[in-house]
Coordinates of C-alpha atoms and ligand atoms in Angstrom, one line a residue:
X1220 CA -16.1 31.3 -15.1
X1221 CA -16.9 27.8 -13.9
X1222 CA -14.9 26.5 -11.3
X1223 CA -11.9 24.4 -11.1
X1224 CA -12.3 20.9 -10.5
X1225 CA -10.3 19.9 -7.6
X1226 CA -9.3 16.2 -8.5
X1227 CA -9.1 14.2 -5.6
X1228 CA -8.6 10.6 -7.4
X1229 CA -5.1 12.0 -9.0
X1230 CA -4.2 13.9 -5.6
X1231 CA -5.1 10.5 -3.9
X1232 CA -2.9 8.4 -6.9
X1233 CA -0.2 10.9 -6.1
X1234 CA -0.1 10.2 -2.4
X1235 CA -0.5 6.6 -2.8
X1236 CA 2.6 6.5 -5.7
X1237 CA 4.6 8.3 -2.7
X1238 CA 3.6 5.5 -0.2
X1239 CA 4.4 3.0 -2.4
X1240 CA 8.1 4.7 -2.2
X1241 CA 8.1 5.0 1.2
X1242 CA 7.5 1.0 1.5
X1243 CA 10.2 -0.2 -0.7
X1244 CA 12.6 1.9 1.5
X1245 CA 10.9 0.2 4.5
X1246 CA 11.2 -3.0 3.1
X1247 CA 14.8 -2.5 2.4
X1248 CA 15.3 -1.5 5.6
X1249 CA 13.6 -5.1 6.8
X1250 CA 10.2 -5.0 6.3
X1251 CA 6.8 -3.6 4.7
X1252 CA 4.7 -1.4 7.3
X1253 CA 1.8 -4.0 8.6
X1254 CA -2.3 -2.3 9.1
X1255 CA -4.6 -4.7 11.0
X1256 CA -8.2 -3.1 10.9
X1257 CA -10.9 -4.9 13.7
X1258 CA -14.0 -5.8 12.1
X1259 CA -16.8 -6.8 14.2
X1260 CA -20.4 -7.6 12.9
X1261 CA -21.5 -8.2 9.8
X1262 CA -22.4 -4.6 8.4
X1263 CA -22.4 -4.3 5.1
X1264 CA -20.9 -0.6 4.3
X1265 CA -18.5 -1.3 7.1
X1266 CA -17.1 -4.7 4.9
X1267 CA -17.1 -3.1 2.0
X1268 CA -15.0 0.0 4.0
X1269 CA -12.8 -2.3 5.0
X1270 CA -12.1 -4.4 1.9
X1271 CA -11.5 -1.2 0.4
X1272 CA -8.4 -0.5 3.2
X1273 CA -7.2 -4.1 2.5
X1274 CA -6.9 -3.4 -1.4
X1275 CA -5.3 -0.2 -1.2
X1276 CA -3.1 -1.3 1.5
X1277 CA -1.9 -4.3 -0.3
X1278 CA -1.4 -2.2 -3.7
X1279 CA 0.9 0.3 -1.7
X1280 CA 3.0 -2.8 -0.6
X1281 CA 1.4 -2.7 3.1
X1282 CA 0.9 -6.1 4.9
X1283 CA -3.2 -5.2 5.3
X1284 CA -5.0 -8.1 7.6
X1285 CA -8.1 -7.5 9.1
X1286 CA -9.3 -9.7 11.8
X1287 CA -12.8 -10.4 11.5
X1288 CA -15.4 -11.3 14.9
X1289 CA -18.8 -12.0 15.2
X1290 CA -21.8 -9.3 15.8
X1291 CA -22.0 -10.9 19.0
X1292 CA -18.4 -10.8 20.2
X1293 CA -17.7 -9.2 23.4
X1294 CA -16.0 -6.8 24.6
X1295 CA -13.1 -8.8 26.9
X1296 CA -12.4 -10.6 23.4
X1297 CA -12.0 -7.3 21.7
X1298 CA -10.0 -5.5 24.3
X1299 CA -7.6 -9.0 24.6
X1300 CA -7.4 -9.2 20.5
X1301 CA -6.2 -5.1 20.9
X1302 CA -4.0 -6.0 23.5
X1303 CA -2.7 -8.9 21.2
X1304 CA -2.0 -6.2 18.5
X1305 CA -0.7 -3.7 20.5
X1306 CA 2.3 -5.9 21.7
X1307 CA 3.1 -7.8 18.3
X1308 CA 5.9 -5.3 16.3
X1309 CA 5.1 -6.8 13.1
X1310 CA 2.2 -4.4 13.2
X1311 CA 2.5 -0.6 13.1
X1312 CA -1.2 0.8 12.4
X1313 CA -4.5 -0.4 14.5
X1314 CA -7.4 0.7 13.4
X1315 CA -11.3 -0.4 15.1
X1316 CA -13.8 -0.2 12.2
X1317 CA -17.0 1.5 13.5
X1318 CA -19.7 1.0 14.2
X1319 CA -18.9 -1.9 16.7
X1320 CA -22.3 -4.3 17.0
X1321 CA -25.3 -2.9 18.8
X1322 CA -24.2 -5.8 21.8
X1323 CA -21.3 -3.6 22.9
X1324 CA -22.2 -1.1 24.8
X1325 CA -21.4 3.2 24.1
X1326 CA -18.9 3.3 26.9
X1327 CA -17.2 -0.3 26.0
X1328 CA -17.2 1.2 22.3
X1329 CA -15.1 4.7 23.5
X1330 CA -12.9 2.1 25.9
X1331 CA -12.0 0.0 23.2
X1332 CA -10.9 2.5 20.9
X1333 CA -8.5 3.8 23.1
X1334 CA -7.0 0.7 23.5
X1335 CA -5.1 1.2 20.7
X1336 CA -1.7 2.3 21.2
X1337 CA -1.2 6.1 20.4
X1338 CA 2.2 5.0 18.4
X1339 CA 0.1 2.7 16.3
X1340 CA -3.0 5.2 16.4
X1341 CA -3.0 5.4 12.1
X1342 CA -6.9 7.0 12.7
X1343 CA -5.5 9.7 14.4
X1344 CA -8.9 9.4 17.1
X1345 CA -7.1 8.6 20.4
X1346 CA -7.1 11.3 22.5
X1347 CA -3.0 11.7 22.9
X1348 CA -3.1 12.2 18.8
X1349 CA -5.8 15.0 19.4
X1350 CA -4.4 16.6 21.9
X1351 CA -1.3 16.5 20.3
X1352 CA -3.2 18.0 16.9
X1353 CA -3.9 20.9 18.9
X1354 CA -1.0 21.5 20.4
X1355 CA 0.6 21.8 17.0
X1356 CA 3.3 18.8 17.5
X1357 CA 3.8 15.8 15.5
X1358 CA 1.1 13.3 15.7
X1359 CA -1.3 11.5 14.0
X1360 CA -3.4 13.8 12.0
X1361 CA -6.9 11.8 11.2
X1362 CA -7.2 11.0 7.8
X1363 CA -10.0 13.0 6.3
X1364 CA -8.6 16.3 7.4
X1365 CA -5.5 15.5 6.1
X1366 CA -6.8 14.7 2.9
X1367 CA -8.6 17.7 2.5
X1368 CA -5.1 19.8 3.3
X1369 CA -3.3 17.7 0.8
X1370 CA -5.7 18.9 -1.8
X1371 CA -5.5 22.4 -1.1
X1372 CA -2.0 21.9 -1.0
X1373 CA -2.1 20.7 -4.2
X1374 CA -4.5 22.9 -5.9
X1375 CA -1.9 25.4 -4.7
X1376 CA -4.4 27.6 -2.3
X1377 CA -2.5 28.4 1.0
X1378 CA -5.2 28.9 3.9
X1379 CA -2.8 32.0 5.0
X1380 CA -4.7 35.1 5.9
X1381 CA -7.9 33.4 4.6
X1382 CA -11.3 33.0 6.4
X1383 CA -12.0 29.2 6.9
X1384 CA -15.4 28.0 7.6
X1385 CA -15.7 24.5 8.7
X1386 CA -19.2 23.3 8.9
X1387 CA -19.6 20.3 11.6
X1388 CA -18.1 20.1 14.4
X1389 CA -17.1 16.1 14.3
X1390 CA -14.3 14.8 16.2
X1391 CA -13.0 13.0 13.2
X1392 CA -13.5 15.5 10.4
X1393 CA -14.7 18.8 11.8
X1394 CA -12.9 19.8 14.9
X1395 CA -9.7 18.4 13.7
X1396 CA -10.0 20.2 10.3
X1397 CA -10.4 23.5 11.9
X1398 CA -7.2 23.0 13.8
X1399 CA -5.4 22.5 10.6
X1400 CA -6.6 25.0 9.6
X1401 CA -5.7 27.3 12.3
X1402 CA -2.3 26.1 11.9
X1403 CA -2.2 27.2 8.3
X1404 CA -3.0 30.6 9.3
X1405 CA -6.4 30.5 8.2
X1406 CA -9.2 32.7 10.4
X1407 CA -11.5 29.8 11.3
X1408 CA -15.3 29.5 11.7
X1409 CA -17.1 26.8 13.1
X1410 CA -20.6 26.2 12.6
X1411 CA -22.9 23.1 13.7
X1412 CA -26.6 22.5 13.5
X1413 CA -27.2 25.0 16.7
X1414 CA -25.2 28.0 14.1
X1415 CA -28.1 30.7 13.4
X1416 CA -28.2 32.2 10.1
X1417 CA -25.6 29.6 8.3
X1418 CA -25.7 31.0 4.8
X1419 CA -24.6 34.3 5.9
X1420 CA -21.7 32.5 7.9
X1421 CA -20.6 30.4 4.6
X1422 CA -20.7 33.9 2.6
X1423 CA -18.1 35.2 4.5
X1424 CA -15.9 32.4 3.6
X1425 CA -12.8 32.6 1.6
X1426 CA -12.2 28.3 1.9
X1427 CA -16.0 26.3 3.3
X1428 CA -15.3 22.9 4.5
X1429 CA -18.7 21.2 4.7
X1430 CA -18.9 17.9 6.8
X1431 CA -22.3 17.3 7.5
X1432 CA -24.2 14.8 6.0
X1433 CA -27.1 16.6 4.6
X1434 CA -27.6 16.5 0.6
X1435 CA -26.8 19.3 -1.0
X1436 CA -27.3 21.4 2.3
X1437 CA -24.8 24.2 1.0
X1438 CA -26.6 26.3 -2.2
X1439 CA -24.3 28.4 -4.5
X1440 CA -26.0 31.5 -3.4
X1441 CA -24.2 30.7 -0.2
X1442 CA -21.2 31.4 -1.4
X1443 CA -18.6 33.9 -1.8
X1444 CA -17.4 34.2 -5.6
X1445 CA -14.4 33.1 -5.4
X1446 CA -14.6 30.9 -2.6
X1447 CA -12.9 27.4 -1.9
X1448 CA -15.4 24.3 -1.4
X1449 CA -14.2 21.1 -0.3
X1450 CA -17.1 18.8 -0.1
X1451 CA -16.7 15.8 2.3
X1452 CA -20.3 14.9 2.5
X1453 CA -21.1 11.9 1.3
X1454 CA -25.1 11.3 0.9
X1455 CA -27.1 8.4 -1.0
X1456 CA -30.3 10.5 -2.3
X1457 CA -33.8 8.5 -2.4
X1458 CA -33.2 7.3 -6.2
X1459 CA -29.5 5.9 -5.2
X1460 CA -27.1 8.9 -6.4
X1461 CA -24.1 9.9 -4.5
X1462 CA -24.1 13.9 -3.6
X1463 CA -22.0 16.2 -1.1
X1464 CA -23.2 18.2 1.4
X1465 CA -22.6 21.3 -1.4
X1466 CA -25.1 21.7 -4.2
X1467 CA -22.3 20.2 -6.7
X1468 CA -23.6 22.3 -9.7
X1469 CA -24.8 25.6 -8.2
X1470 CA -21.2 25.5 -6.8
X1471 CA -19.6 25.3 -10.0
X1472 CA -21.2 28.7 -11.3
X1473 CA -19.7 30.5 -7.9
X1474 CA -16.8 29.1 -6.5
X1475 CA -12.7 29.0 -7.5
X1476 CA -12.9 25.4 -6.9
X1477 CA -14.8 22.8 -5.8
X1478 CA -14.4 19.1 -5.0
X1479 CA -17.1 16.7 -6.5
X1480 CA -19.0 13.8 -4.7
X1481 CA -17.5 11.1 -5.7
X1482 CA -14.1 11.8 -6.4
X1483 CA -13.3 14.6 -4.3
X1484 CA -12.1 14.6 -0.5
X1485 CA -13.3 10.1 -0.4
X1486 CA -10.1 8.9 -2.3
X1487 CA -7.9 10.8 0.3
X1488 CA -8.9 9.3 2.9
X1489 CA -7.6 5.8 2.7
X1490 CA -4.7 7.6 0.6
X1491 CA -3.7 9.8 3.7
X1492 CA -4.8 6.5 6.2
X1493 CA -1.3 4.5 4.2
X1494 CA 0.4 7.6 4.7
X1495 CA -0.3 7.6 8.2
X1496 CA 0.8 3.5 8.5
X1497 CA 4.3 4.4 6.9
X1498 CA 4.9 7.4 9.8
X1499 CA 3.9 4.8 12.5
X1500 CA 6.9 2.4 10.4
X1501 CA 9.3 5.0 10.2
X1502 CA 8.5 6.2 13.9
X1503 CA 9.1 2.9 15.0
X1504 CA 12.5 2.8 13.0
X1505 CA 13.2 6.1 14.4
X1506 CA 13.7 7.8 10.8
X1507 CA 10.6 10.0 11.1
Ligands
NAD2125 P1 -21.3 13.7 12.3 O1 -22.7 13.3 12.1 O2 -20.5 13.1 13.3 O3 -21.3 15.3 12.4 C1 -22.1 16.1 11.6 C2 -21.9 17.5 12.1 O4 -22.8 18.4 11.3 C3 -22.3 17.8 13.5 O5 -21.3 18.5 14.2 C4 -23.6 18.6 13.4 O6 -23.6 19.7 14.5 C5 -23.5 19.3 12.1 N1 -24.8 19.5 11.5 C6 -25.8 18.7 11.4 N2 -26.8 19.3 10.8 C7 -26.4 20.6 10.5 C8 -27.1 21.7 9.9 N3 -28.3 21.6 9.4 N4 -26.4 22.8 9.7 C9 -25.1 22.9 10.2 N5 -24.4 21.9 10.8 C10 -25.1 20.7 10.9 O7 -20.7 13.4 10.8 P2 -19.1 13.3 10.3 O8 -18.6 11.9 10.8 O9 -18.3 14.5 10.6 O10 -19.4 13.2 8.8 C11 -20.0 14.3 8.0 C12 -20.2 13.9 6.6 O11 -18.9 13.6 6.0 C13 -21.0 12.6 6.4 O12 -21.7 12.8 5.2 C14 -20.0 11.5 6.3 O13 -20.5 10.4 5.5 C15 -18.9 12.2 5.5 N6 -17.6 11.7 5.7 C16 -16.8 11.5 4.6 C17 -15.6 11.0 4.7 C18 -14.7 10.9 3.5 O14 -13.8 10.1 3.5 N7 -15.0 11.7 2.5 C19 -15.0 10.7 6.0 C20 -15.8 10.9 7.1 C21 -17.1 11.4 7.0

C-alpha cells in the first residue's frame, strides 16, 4: 500500500491560522508581537529566506522588519545594531540570517549570534535555549525540529516506545531533533557521515529523520515497512529539481508515511519560527 502523504503545507496553514489567533489576543492586550531578522550581504537564497519570514510574518499579523547591512559591514556595527535590538521592547524575536559575509570572521560570526537575548532567541540556537532543550524545560525549541514534531503530532504517530533514527547530527536540525525525540519517548539513534553501515541502522527504524543534504541519499530498500520518513533535506539536483535526502518515490512503496520535498518539513519551519515569536510576546506579558 503506498504511503500516506504527510502534508506539511496544511500542517504549516494550520499552525499559522493559530498564530494568527494568538496575535489578535496580543494585540488586544496592546500590541502585535514584533520579528527583526539581521541581514548582512547580498546573498541571494539568504534574501529570498528572508523575504519569505517577512511575508509570512506580516500575514500572521507580526510586525516583521528586517534590517539590512552591507557585505562589508563589521562586526562592532552588528554587535551595536544587536545590542540596539536587544534593549528596544517593541521587539520580541531576533533572529541573525546566516551566512554572515565572508568579511566576518568564524569566531565574530558564533559571538554575534549569541548576542541575541535568550528571551528573544525565536531560532532557538543560543546556547541557554539548547541547554535548556536538553534539560527538558521550557525554552525555545529551534524551528525545524519543531516542525517536524508538529507533523507527527498531527499525522497522529506518537514517537512512544518507537525506535527513532535521526540522521545528522546538526545543531539546528539534528541534535535538537533527537532530544525531542527522546523526550517523546522514542529510543533514539544518531548517525553522521562517520556511522558505518547506515542502511542497516535506518532498517531498524520505526520513525527516520534524515537531515543531511545529500539527494536522495536514503533508498526504500533502507527502510522498514512500515516506517515513518520525515524528509528535511532540501537538494537542487544538476537539471534544477528540488529532492529530499529520501528517495521520495522508492519511499512511497515502503513506508507508513512520508513527507515530500517541497511541501513536507519546509513550510513548518517559518510556521513554527511565528510560533516561536508569539511565546517570546506572551513570555514577555507573562501569560506563557
Ligand atoms: P549540516 O551540513 O549542518 O549537517 C549535515 C549532517 O549530515 C552532518 O551532521 C553530517 O555528519 C551528516 N552527514 C553528511 N553526510 C552524511 C552521510 N553520507 N551519511 C550520514 N550522515 C551524513 O546540515 P543541516 O543544516 O542539518 O541541514 C541538513 C539538510 O536539511 C540540508 O539539506 C538543509 O538544506 C536542510 N534543511 C532544511 C530545513 C527546512 O526548513 N526544511 C531547515 C534546515 C536545514
Amino acid at each position: 500500500m503506498p504511503a500516506q502523504l504527510i502534508d506539511g503545507k496544511a500542517v504549516a496553514a494550520l499552525v499559522r491560522a493559530e498564530v494568527s489567533e494568538r496575535v489578535r489576543r496580543l494585540v488586544a492586550r496592546g500590541r502585535a508581537p514584533g520579528l527583526t531578522v539581521v541581514l548582512a550581504g547580498d546573498d541571494p537564497a539568504s534574501a529570498t529566506y528572508v523575504r519569505n519570514k517577512e511575508k509570512a510574518a506580516r500575514e500572521c499579523g507580526i510586525r516583521g522588519e528586517t534590517l539590512r547591512f552591507p557585505a562589508d559591514v563589521d562586526a562592532a556595527t552588528l554587535e551595536a545594531a544587536l545590542d540596539r535590538l536587544n534593549a528596544d521592547p517593541e521587539v520580541d524575536g531576533i533572529l541573525v540570517q546566516l551566512p554572515l559575509p565572508p568579511g566576518i570572521s568564524a569566531e565574530d560570526a558564533r559571538r554575534l549570534q549569541r548576542r541575541i537575548a535568550p528571551e528573544k532567541d525565536v531560532d532557538g540556537f543560543l546556547p541557554q535555549s539548547q541547554g535548556l532543550l536538553m534539560l527538558g524545560e521550557p525554552g525555545f525549541v529551534p524551528c525545524t525540529p519543531a516542525g517536524c514534531m508538529r507533523l507527527l503530532a498531527h499525522a497522529g504517530i506518537s514517537p512512544r516506545g518507537r525506535h527513532a533514527v535521526v540522521i545528522g547530527r546538526s545543531n539546528i536540525v539534528g541534535k535538537p531533533m533527537a532530544q525531542l525525540l527522546l523526550a517523546a519517548d522514542a529510543t533514539v539513534t544518531i548517525c553522521h557521515s562517520r556511522t558505518p553501515d547506515l542502511p542497516a541502522v535506518v532498517r531498524g527504524a520505526d520513525i527516520v529523520v534524515a537531515a543531511v543534504g545529500r539527494p536522495e541519499l536514503v533508498r526504500g530498500d533502507w527502510l522498514k515497512p512500515g516506517a515513518v520518513v520525515l524528509d528535511v533535506g532540501i537538494n537542487r539536483t544538476p537539471e534544477g529539481k528540488l529532492v529530499g535526502d529520501v528517495c521520495f518515490s522508492e519511499a512511497c512503496e515502503v513506508a507508513a508515511a512520508v513527507t515530500p520535498v517541497p511541501g513536507g518539513v519546509g513550510p513548518m519551519t517559518i510556521a513554527c519560527l511565528l510560533e516561536n515569536v508569539c511565546v517570546a510576546a506572551e513570555r514577555r506579558l507573562g501569560i506563557a
